[in-house]
Amino acid sequence: MDFGFDVLSLIIAIPTIAGIVLLFMPAANRDIIRGVAITAAASLLALSLVVFLSYHNAVAMGTLMSGQPAFDASIGASTATRAFSESLVFEARYIWVEQLGIAWHVGVDGLSAPMVLLTGMVTVAGVLISWNIQDRIREFMAFFMLLVAGVLGVFVAVDLFMLFFFYELAIFPMYLLIAGWGWVQLREYASMKLTLYILIGSVVALVGAVAMYFYAGSYFTGEQGSAILQAAIESGLLPQGSTAYSFNLVQLTLAAENGIFNVGGYFGIDVLTFGTFWFPFIFIGFAVLAGVFPFHNWSPDGHVAAPTAVSMIHAGVLMKLGAFAALRVGVQLMPEGAQLHLPWIVFLTLINVVYGALIAFRQRDFKYVIGFSSVSHMGLVSMGFATMNITGMTGAGLQMFSHGAMTALFFGCVGMVYDRAHTRDIPSLGGFIKQMPWVGVAFIIGGLTSMGMPGFSGFVAEFPIFQGMWEASQNVTLQIGNFTLSNYYGPIVILAALGIVVTAAYVLRVTGQVFFGDFDAKRYPEVGNIAVTDRIILLLLGAPLLIVGLYPQIMAPMISQGVSPIIMLLGGM
């Protein structure tokens, strides 16, 4: 699949170039600055939509994956690696640092294509909702664009070094945006807390990734490994000139499929393997950004302190970055480690779901409610990963998109209310749907999605996750010394369902208190209907919640295809 040009590199280049250009523009040209930002965002959205629809059509026509090994099975295993390689479209590769096996290597599969589209949607919404910022709008838009470039780079990276490069690139602008334009009472504390949590997690994951690079490289220099490497090159699975030491995710997946990371004797301990040792460090190191318990505490403060546009991209996209990387690097490259550790990590996801919902229920601050609800809903994503089956992981992918659009919509609604009422204290508000009907309806749509109501994207995402948990219950056991726990995924589903009940309770409470009841016109004289740009934001983020909910086939098959190579590596299918 090809457009005749490198569309994914262009998608990264647009916000990068826009961000750099904006930094050198005269600060007084506010209208031109806004024009450059919205032009870049709209171009990004258009290209991301074309990529998404092209991938959707390719999946519908069945033109991507052959299901055949790349080379003779007597040499080594290659079926899952070829499935991963064939699932990548719009692929482009340019040598970056040849001596280290680093390349500019981009491509999208069924999991990353929806994330690229989501990023495009939230970028446009973020620019529009920041339209009236007066304080240093040049720097704000520039840093926002660079943040978007970092996010997109992670989603399209097919090189592990490149993935980390863009992962770190996304963190620094986030710090500047919160510290420079955030809520005065909390911004310094929240920005530093967010940065330290995410940086520490990513450094831990980076150490594991570098160890993986050397461990796989040493194998591919051996007799058996070099034969597999040569066969992969000759079959076209790996590009010509590939070396033993490489950050190519396809090559590292080939190493994982051939059990490189599951060889005992790591650190001289017979029962310890590379995968079983490093998996929790890499998975949880990335999952810190996804708000996994107990490393979630940075997230609500970060949401609350951030300006509205940053809250939208933070909760809507950035948290998905952590989940995506945890799946791509952790589960995909160390499947045996996943099989050992996900059965206990699932308890952390359960705490996320229930604890996050309970804390959200207790909040008076409108923004804190949405911040803690994000912690709860992201727990469902990690729970879907823990199923280790196609049903649950497809649900997790759908939940990543659904929650991203939903929580960006929520924060957009909160920002529109706060900008006019100048308070987020829920008991002080009331009757706002009379003055802001578009915002009230949009919040209700987001609330119904959050509750998992049929007809909305939340339902088609959460139901497969719970179904996948039930299906996995017979196959998953947790072994701790002489203690064995089995058939426990079912009870976890029942407990997690309490989170949905609590979610319904706080959504109904907030909706009732903020949007219904009597409106105090004397107290809130500035509250009125919203501008056309705000209505575009609500439509852009709200419509996909209904489209995916009513027609999940537009996204579910491509996500299933995207996670199927991982399921193969885990021993399924």
XYZ file of C-alpha atoms in Angstrom:
573
model
C 0.000 0.000 0.000
C 1.605 3.230 -1.126
C 0.601 6.827 -1.931
C 3.737 7.445 -3.958
C 5.259 9.448 -1.095
C 6.232 8.812 2.526
C 2.946 9.792 4.147
C 3.903 8.811 7.712
C 7.119 10.830 7.718
C 5.059 13.733 6.374
C 2.562 13.284 9.221
C 5.437 13.636 11.709
C 7.055 16.468 9.753
C 3.942 18.683 9.632
C 3.685 19.412 13.396
C 7.482 19.430 13.743
C 7.990 22.046 11.030
C 4.959 24.007 12.229
C 6.333 24.069 15.773
C 9.753 25.307 14.636
C 8.261 27.914 12.282
C 5.965 29.200 15.021
C 8.886 29.725 17.409
C 10.536 32.114 14.927
C 7.414 34.083 14.023
C 6.832 37.583 15.448
C 4.832 37.261 18.652
C 2.558 40.133 17.635
C 1.173 38.252 14.618
C -1.388 36.359 16.676
C -3.819 35.705 13.826
C -1.077 34.325 11.593
C 0.165 32.134 14.450
C -3.314 30.729 14.914
C -3.629 30.243 11.161
C -0.367 28.281 10.934
C -1.370 26.089 13.884
C -4.852 25.238 12.591
C -3.539 24.655 9.055
C -0.969 22.182 10.373
C -3.560 20.492 12.606
C -6.152 20.220 9.833
C -3.562 18.828 7.397
C -2.530 16.286 10.001
C -6.152 15.247 10.579
C -6.817 14.882 6.848
C -3.752 12.686 6.296
C -4.452 10.583 9.387
C -8.031 10.006 8.201
C -6.779 8.897 4.780
C -4.309 6.492 6.425
C -7.047 5.093 8.668
C -9.564 4.584 5.852
C -6.924 3.067 3.573
C -6.005 0.553 6.262
C -9.667 -0.177 6.931
C -10.244 -0.926 3.254
C -7.160 -3.145 3.054
C -8.372 -5.196 6.019
C -11.868 -5.442 4.540
C -10.422 -6.767 1.276
C -8.088 -9.191 3.076
C -4.986 -8.025 1.224
C -2.508 -7.753 4.100
C -1.556 -10.950 5.959
C -0.819 -14.294 4.263
C -0.503 -16.376 7.443
C 2.547 -18.184 6.012
C 6.094 -18.394 7.433
C 8.740 -16.268 5.764
C 11.267 -19.101 5.466
C 11.723 -22.826 6.078
C 10.590 -23.852 9.563
C 13.652 -26.104 9.888
C 15.768 -22.954 10.144
C 13.566 -21.187 12.674
C 10.107 -19.798 13.397
C 8.872 -16.807 11.404
C 5.067 -16.986 11.051
C 4.213 -14.382 13.722
C 7.045 -12.097 12.636
C 5.889 -12.203 9.043
C 2.335 -11.481 10.191
C 3.624 -8.410 12.045
C 5.710 -7.313 9.062
C 2.825 -7.782 6.594
C 0.425 -5.889 8.864
C 2.593 -2.767 8.524
C 1.550 -0.415 5.736
C 2.879 2.908 4.396
C 6.253 1.611 5.548
C 9.399 3.666 4.937
C 12.923 3.000 6.123
C 16.048 5.160 5.952
C 19.382 4.343 7.590
C 19.988 6.651 10.533
C 23.053 5.277 12.398
C 24.203 2.230 10.463
C 26.873 1.130 12.952
C 24.265 0.774 15.733
C 21.473 -0.661 13.614
C 19.325 2.470 14.027
C 17.008 3.514 11.208
C 14.222 5.995 10.544
C 11.641 3.226 10.142
C 7.938 4.079 10.125
C 4.766 2.105 9.464
C 1.269 1.637 10.854
C -0.644 -1.517 11.686
C -4.198 -2.136 12.847
C -3.425 -0.959 16.365
C -1.527 2.220 15.540
C -3.709 3.483 12.650
C -6.648 4.344 14.989
C -4.190 6.022 17.379
C -2.837 8.219 14.568
C -6.413 9.217 13.698
C -7.182 9.923 17.350
C -4.105 12.151 17.580
C -5.234 14.107 14.526
C -8.690 14.625 16.017
C -7.422 15.800 19.395
C -4.811 18.061 17.784
C -7.448 19.983 15.841
C -9.668 20.166 18.923
C -6.737 21.360 21.054
C -5.818 24.166 18.658
C -9.423 25.337 18.366
C -10.062 25.363 22.109
C -6.846 27.381 22.613
C -7.901 29.957 20.011
C -8.415 32.781 22.492
C -5.208 32.314 24.502
C -3.472 35.682 24.768
C -0.440 34.859 26.921
C 2.514 33.870 24.712
C 0.342 32.120 22.145
C 3.338 31.698 19.825
C 5.228 29.566 22.333
C 2.089 27.706 23.396
C 1.199 26.620 19.866
C 4.817 25.762 19.064
C 5.242 23.508 22.106
C 1.832 21.960 21.486
C 2.859 21.054 17.918
C 6.147 19.541 19.089
C 4.234 17.491 21.659
C 1.985 16.179 18.886
C 5.029 15.293 16.768
C 6.456 13.239 19.628
C 3.200 11.370 20.121
C 2.859 10.549 16.429
C 6.463 9.381 16.258
C 5.833 6.730 18.889
C 2.700 5.421 17.180
C 4.379 4.980 13.786
C 7.847 3.876 14.936
C 9.041 0.449 13.759
C 12.477 1.041 15.283
C 12.927 0.702 19.036
C 15.424 3.552 19.290
C 13.105 5.804 17.294
C 10.209 4.844 19.568
C 12.176 5.929 22.653
C 13.408 9.079 20.916
C 9.883 10.303 20.256
C 8.602 9.030 23.601
C 11.023 11.327 25.409
C 10.342 14.142 22.938
C 6.675 14.085 23.953
C 7.462 14.554 27.656
C 9.470 17.794 27.555
C 6.845 19.992 25.801
C 4.220 18.634 28.194
C 6.264 19.928 31.131
C 6.669 23.361 29.537
C 2.981 23.640 28.644
C 1.771 22.792 32.151
C 4.439 24.842 33.960
C 3.964 27.852 31.697
C 0.218 27.963 31.053
C -1.336 25.728 33.701
C -3.466 26.468 36.746
C -1.347 28.817 38.901
C -2.062 27.088 42.219
C -0.828 23.683 41.044
C 1.175 23.975 37.837
C 4.746 23.895 39.182
C 4.087 20.950 41.476
C 2.044 19.018 38.909
C 4.423 19.564 35.990
C 7.466 18.448 37.993
C 5.603 15.466 39.447
C 4.379 14.374 36.019
C 7.813 14.709 34.454
C 9.630 12.821 37.209
C 7.158 9.931 37.225
C 7.206 9.492 33.454
C 10.955 10.006 33.085
C 11.800 7.488 35.802
C 9.451 4.955 34.246
C 10.864 5.513 30.767
C 14.482 5.301 31.972
C 13.762 1.937 33.594
C 12.150 0.746 30.366
C 15.071 2.142 28.342
C 17.602 0.131 30.339
C 15.604 -3.016 29.598
C 15.335 -2.118 25.912
C 19.083 -1.560 25.583
C 19.690 -4.888 27.334
C 17.306 -6.480 24.817
C 19.250 -4.947 21.931
C 22.523 -6.472 23.108
C 20.968 -9.789 24.114
C 19.321 -10.278 20.709
C 22.419 -9.050 18.901
C 24.645 -11.576 20.651
C 22.252 -14.343 19.589
C 22.181 -13.278 15.949
C 25.987 -13.373 15.849
C 25.941 -17.060 16.851
C 25.646 -19.979 14.453
C 21.920 -20.640 14.802
C 21.006 -16.979 15.082
C 23.040 -15.950 12.056
C 21.322 -18.673 9.981
C 17.908 -17.286 11.009
C 19.050 -13.732 10.281
C 20.340 -14.693 6.842
C 17.142 -16.607 6.008
C 15.064 -13.581 7.078
C 17.100 -11.289 4.820
C 16.914 -13.629 1.840
C 13.155 -14.039 2.224
C 12.621 -10.286 2.360
C 11.379 -10.372 5.948
C 14.297 -8.122 6.916
C 15.865 -5.505 4.634
C 19.157 -6.102 2.870
C 22.114 -5.044 4.972
C 20.462 -5.905 8.287
C 23.050 -6.604 10.969
C 22.963 -8.748 14.093
C 22.685 -5.723 16.354
C 19.573 -3.794 15.355
C 16.726 -1.820 16.899
C 14.365 -2.971 14.129
C 11.161 -4.119 15.858
C 10.589 -6.728 13.160
C 14.009 -8.234 13.853
C 13.462 -8.130 17.609
C 10.080 -9.802 17.096
C 11.861 -12.532 15.119
C 14.182 -12.988 18.073
C 11.211 -13.255 20.428
C 9.433 -15.766 18.192
C 12.499 -18.001 18.234
C 12.583 -17.986 22.019
C 15.730 -15.902 22.419
C 14.354 -14.115 25.461
C 13.093 -17.346 27.046
C 16.406 -19.143 27.541
C 17.066 -20.096 31.156
C 20.216 -19.297 33.062
C 19.936 -15.508 32.965
C 22.230 -14.053 35.641
C 23.306 -17.667 36.308
C 19.853 -18.651 37.660
C 18.462 -21.715 35.898
C 14.786 -20.760 36.094
C 15.337 -17.088 35.220
C 15.122 -15.877 31.618
C 15.707 -12.497 30.048
C 11.992 -12.090 29.412
C 10.808 -13.065 32.858
C 13.336 -10.716 34.479
C 12.900 -7.632 32.296
C 9.198 -7.793 31.423
C 7.854 -6.098 34.591
C 10.441 -3.318 34.329
C 9.675 -2.577 30.683
C 5.897 -3.086 30.852
C 5.336 -1.115 34.057
C 7.973 1.464 33.074
C 5.844 2.344 30.063
C 2.550 1.753 31.870
C 3.392 4.563 34.312
C 2.326 6.893 31.505
C -0.894 4.868 31.197
C -1.622 5.574 34.874
C -1.178 2.028 36.165
C -1.618 1.622 39.941
C 0.310 2.466 42.134
C 2.132 4.841 39.755
C -1.004 6.752 38.773
C -0.792 9.609 41.246
C 0.820 12.052 38.813
C -2.073 11.789 36.378
C -5.037 13.550 38.069
C -2.842 16.437 39.232
C -1.407 16.726 35.735
C -4.894 16.810 34.217
C -6.132 19.456 36.633
C -3.098 21.730 36.403
C -2.859 21.627 32.604
C -4.593 24.147 30.330
C -7.624 22.681 28.573
C -5.899 21.754 25.296
C -3.075 20.020 27.158
C -5.531 18.142 29.381
C -7.270 16.953 26.224
C -4.137 15.621 24.573
C -2.725 14.395 27.890
C -5.708 12.198 28.746
C -6.879 11.652 25.193
C -3.606 10.618 23.576
C -0.556 10.730 25.853
C -1.830 8.076 28.274
C -2.437 5.806 25.256
C 1.220 6.276 24.423
C 2.207 4.400 27.580
C -0.261 1.572 26.958
C 0.772 1.274 23.301
C 4.491 1.109 24.127
C 3.892 -1.381 26.955
C 2.105 -3.671 24.508
C 4.501 -3.168 21.586
C 7.763 -3.509 23.515
C 6.731 -5.498 26.565
C 4.129 -8.061 25.505
C 5.133 -8.399 21.847
C 8.862 -8.795 22.410
C 8.728 -10.802 25.660
C 5.642 -13.036 25.384
C 6.905 -15.572 27.928
C 7.486 -12.764 30.425
C 3.943 -11.558 29.733
C 2.532 -15.016 30.441
C 4.326 -15.076 33.790
C 3.678 -11.529 34.989
C 0.357 -10.378 33.510
C -1.567 -12.820 35.765
C -0.524 -10.713 38.776
C -0.444 -7.340 37.022
C -4.172 -7.860 36.354
C -4.789 -7.157 40.061
C -3.215 -3.709 39.607
C -5.592 -3.071 36.705
C -8.539 -4.061 38.902
C -7.471 -1.511 41.505
C -7.237 1.076 38.736
C -10.790 0.395 37.609
C -12.513 0.338 41.007
C -10.319 2.706 43.024
C -10.233 5.311 40.253
C -14.025 5.267 39.972
C -14.531 5.535 43.748
C -12.144 8.483 44.057
C -13.760 10.190 41.060
C -17.140 9.826 42.787
C -15.846 11.715 45.839
C -14.518 14.772 43.983
C -16.022 18.256 44.076
C -13.700 19.664 41.434
C -15.174 19.118 37.951
C -11.746 18.489 36.433
C -10.592 16.077 39.137
C -13.649 13.912 38.448
C -12.529 13.457 34.834
C -8.894 13.047 35.893
C -9.638 10.107 38.196
C -12.124 8.642 35.733
C -9.232 8.431 33.248
C -7.253 6.374 35.755
C -10.234 4.030 36.040
C -10.849 3.630 32.325
C -7.172 3.146 31.473
C -7.203 0.224 33.909
C -9.571 -1.500 31.489
C -6.987 -1.156 28.703
C -4.321 -2.946 30.737
C -6.911 -5.506 31.821
C -7.559 -6.227 28.147
C -3.839 -6.832 27.644
C -3.866 -9.269 30.584
C -6.416 -11.494 28.825
C -3.713 -12.467 26.309
C -6.396 -13.430 23.793
C -7.718 -11.820 20.634
C -11.073 -10.857 22.163
C -9.676 -8.984 25.146
C -6.875 -7.282 23.251
C -9.256 -6.120 20.532
C -11.394 -4.615 23.282
C -8.308 -2.937 24.755
C -7.511 -1.343 21.385
C -11.089 -0.118 21.035
C -10.982 1.209 24.595
C -7.830 3.183 23.804
C -9.603 4.984 20.964
C -12.947 5.284 22.754
C -11.465 6.624 25.966
C -9.200 8.991 24.053
C -12.075 10.672 22.220
C -14.376 10.524 25.259
C -11.983 12.022 27.795
C -10.841 14.736 25.361
C -14.540 15.581 24.920
C -15.006 15.646 28.694
C -12.069 17.995 29.252
C -13.257 20.173 26.393
C -16.669 20.493 28.084
C -15.055 21.247 31.452
C -12.884 23.925 29.843
C -15.865 25.570 28.151
C -17.758 25.695 31.465
C -14.756 26.964 33.441
C -13.866 29.686 30.928
C -17.323 31.211 31.414
C -18.151 30.359 35.045
C -14.577 30.712 36.415
C -15.143 27.880 38.861
C -14.987 24.091 38.761
C -16.744 23.545 42.088
C -19.545 21.139 41.158
C -22.036 22.072 43.932
C -21.731 25.742 42.919
C -22.853 25.046 39.359
C -26.262 24.149 38.000
C -28.674 24.604 35.111
C -25.918 25.125 32.539
C -27.669 23.099 29.838
C -30.139 25.959 29.504
C -27.336 28.367 28.609
C -24.934 25.898 26.973
C -27.091 23.188 25.346
C -24.325 21.986 23.011
C -21.973 21.428 25.934
C -24.677 19.701 27.983
C -25.563 17.269 25.195
C -21.886 16.580 24.438
C -21.175 15.837 28.105
C -24.162 13.477 28.255
C -22.867 11.631 25.157
C -19.464 11.326 26.822
C -21.119 10.181 30.039
C -23.135 7.470 28.299
C -19.924 6.293 26.617
C -18.139 6.267 29.968
C -20.917 4.151 31.485
C -20.626 1.619 28.659
C -24.147 2.116 27.352
C -25.042 0.102 24.209
C -24.864 2.167 21.056
C -21.756 4.009 22.224
C -18.102 3.136 21.737
C -17.589 2.434 25.444
C -19.862 -0.598 25.237
C -18.178 -2.179 22.205
C -14.813 -1.655 23.925
C -15.591 -2.814 27.465
C -17.715 -5.826 26.553
C -14.898 -7.628 24.636
C -12.494 -6.923 27.498
C -14.795 -8.608 30.013
C -15.594 -11.387 27.558
C -11.874 -11.923 26.992
C -11.341 -12.113 30.752
C -13.971 -14.850 31.045
C -12.433 -16.762 28.133
C -8.960 -16.516 29.678
C -10.032 -17.599 33.150
C -9.650 -21.318 32.357
C -6.191 -20.850 30.858
C -4.456 -18.476 33.267
C -2.898 -19.523 36.562
C -0.825 -17.549 39.047
C 1.998 -19.483 40.686
C 3.696 -18.032 43.775
C 5.950 -20.645 45.365
C 3.736 -23.574 46.314
C 0.601 -21.453 46.051
C -1.419 -21.731 42.839
C -4.372 -19.522 41.975
C -6.593 -20.483 39.046
C -9.964 -19.503 37.556
C -9.736 -16.081 39.179
C -10.253 -13.874 36.125
C -14.024 -14.400 36.408
C -14.259 -12.904 39.930
C -12.047 -10.034 38.768
C -14.611 -9.258 36.045
C -17.384 -9.177 38.645
C -15.381 -6.814 40.859
C -14.440 -4.643 37.876
C -18.132 -4.343 37.030
C -18.486 -2.425 40.309
C -16.341 0.242 38.711
C -18.907 0.614 35.928
C -21.689 1.006 38.505
C -19.721 3.677 40.354
C -18.913 5.341 37.026
C -22.626 5.571 36.263
C -23.184 7.074 39.712
C -20.627 9.879 39.390
C -21.536 10.639 35.778
C -25.202 11.024 36.696
C -24.314 13.068 39.789
C -22.072 15.472 37.885
C -24.477 15.764 34.951
C -27.371 16.523 37.297
C -25.519 19.045 39.432
C -23.751 20.924 36.637
C -26.221 20.906 33.771
C -29.666 20.539 35.345
C -31.514 22.384 38.077
C -31.800 26.138 38.427
C -29.360 28.463 36.686
C -28.109 31.517 38.633
C -27.876 34.229 35.974
C -26.671 36.859 38.451
C -23.773 34.690 39.623
C -22.734 33.619 36.122
C -23.451 36.559 33.799
C -20.806 35.453 31.264
C -22.283 32.008 30.703
C -23.965 31.710 27.331
C -23.969 29.585 24.226
C -20.648 28.593 22.721
C -18.878 29.738 19.555
C -18.836 27.890 16.246
C -15.266 26.693 16.858
C -16.359 25.110 20.141
C -19.219 23.352 18.378
C -16.763 21.937 15.847
C -14.719 20.528 18.754
C -17.760 18.826 20.266
C -18.821 17.339 16.932
C -15.295 16.208 16.076
C -14.864 14.347 19.372
C -18.460 13.292 20.002
C -19.386 11.852 16.597
C -16.779 9.017 16.683
C -18.229 7.793 19.988
C -21.504 7.138 18.193
C -19.992 5.961 14.909
C -17.812 3.302 16.546
C -20.604 2.367 18.951
C -23.155 1.838 16.183
C -20.743 0.440 13.592
C -17.765 -1.184 15.387
C -16.746 -2.917 12.148
C -15.155 0.335 11.073
C -12.392 -0.261 13.629
C -12.624 -3.660 15.388
C -11.352 -5.843 12.480
C -8.242 -3.731 11.949
C -7.430 -3.779 15.663
C -7.898 -7.564 15.714
C -5.484 -7.833 12.808
C -3.041 -5.528 14.565
C -2.925 -7.617 17.741
C -3.060 -11.030 16.034
C 0.761 -11.302 15.661
C 1.044 -10.713 19.411
C -1.515 -13.447 20.069
C 0.533 -15.781 17.837
C 3.630 -15.012 19.891
C 1.655 -15.758 23.065
C 0.774 -19.175 21.646
C -2.780 -18.409 20.524
C -4.475 -18.640 17.113
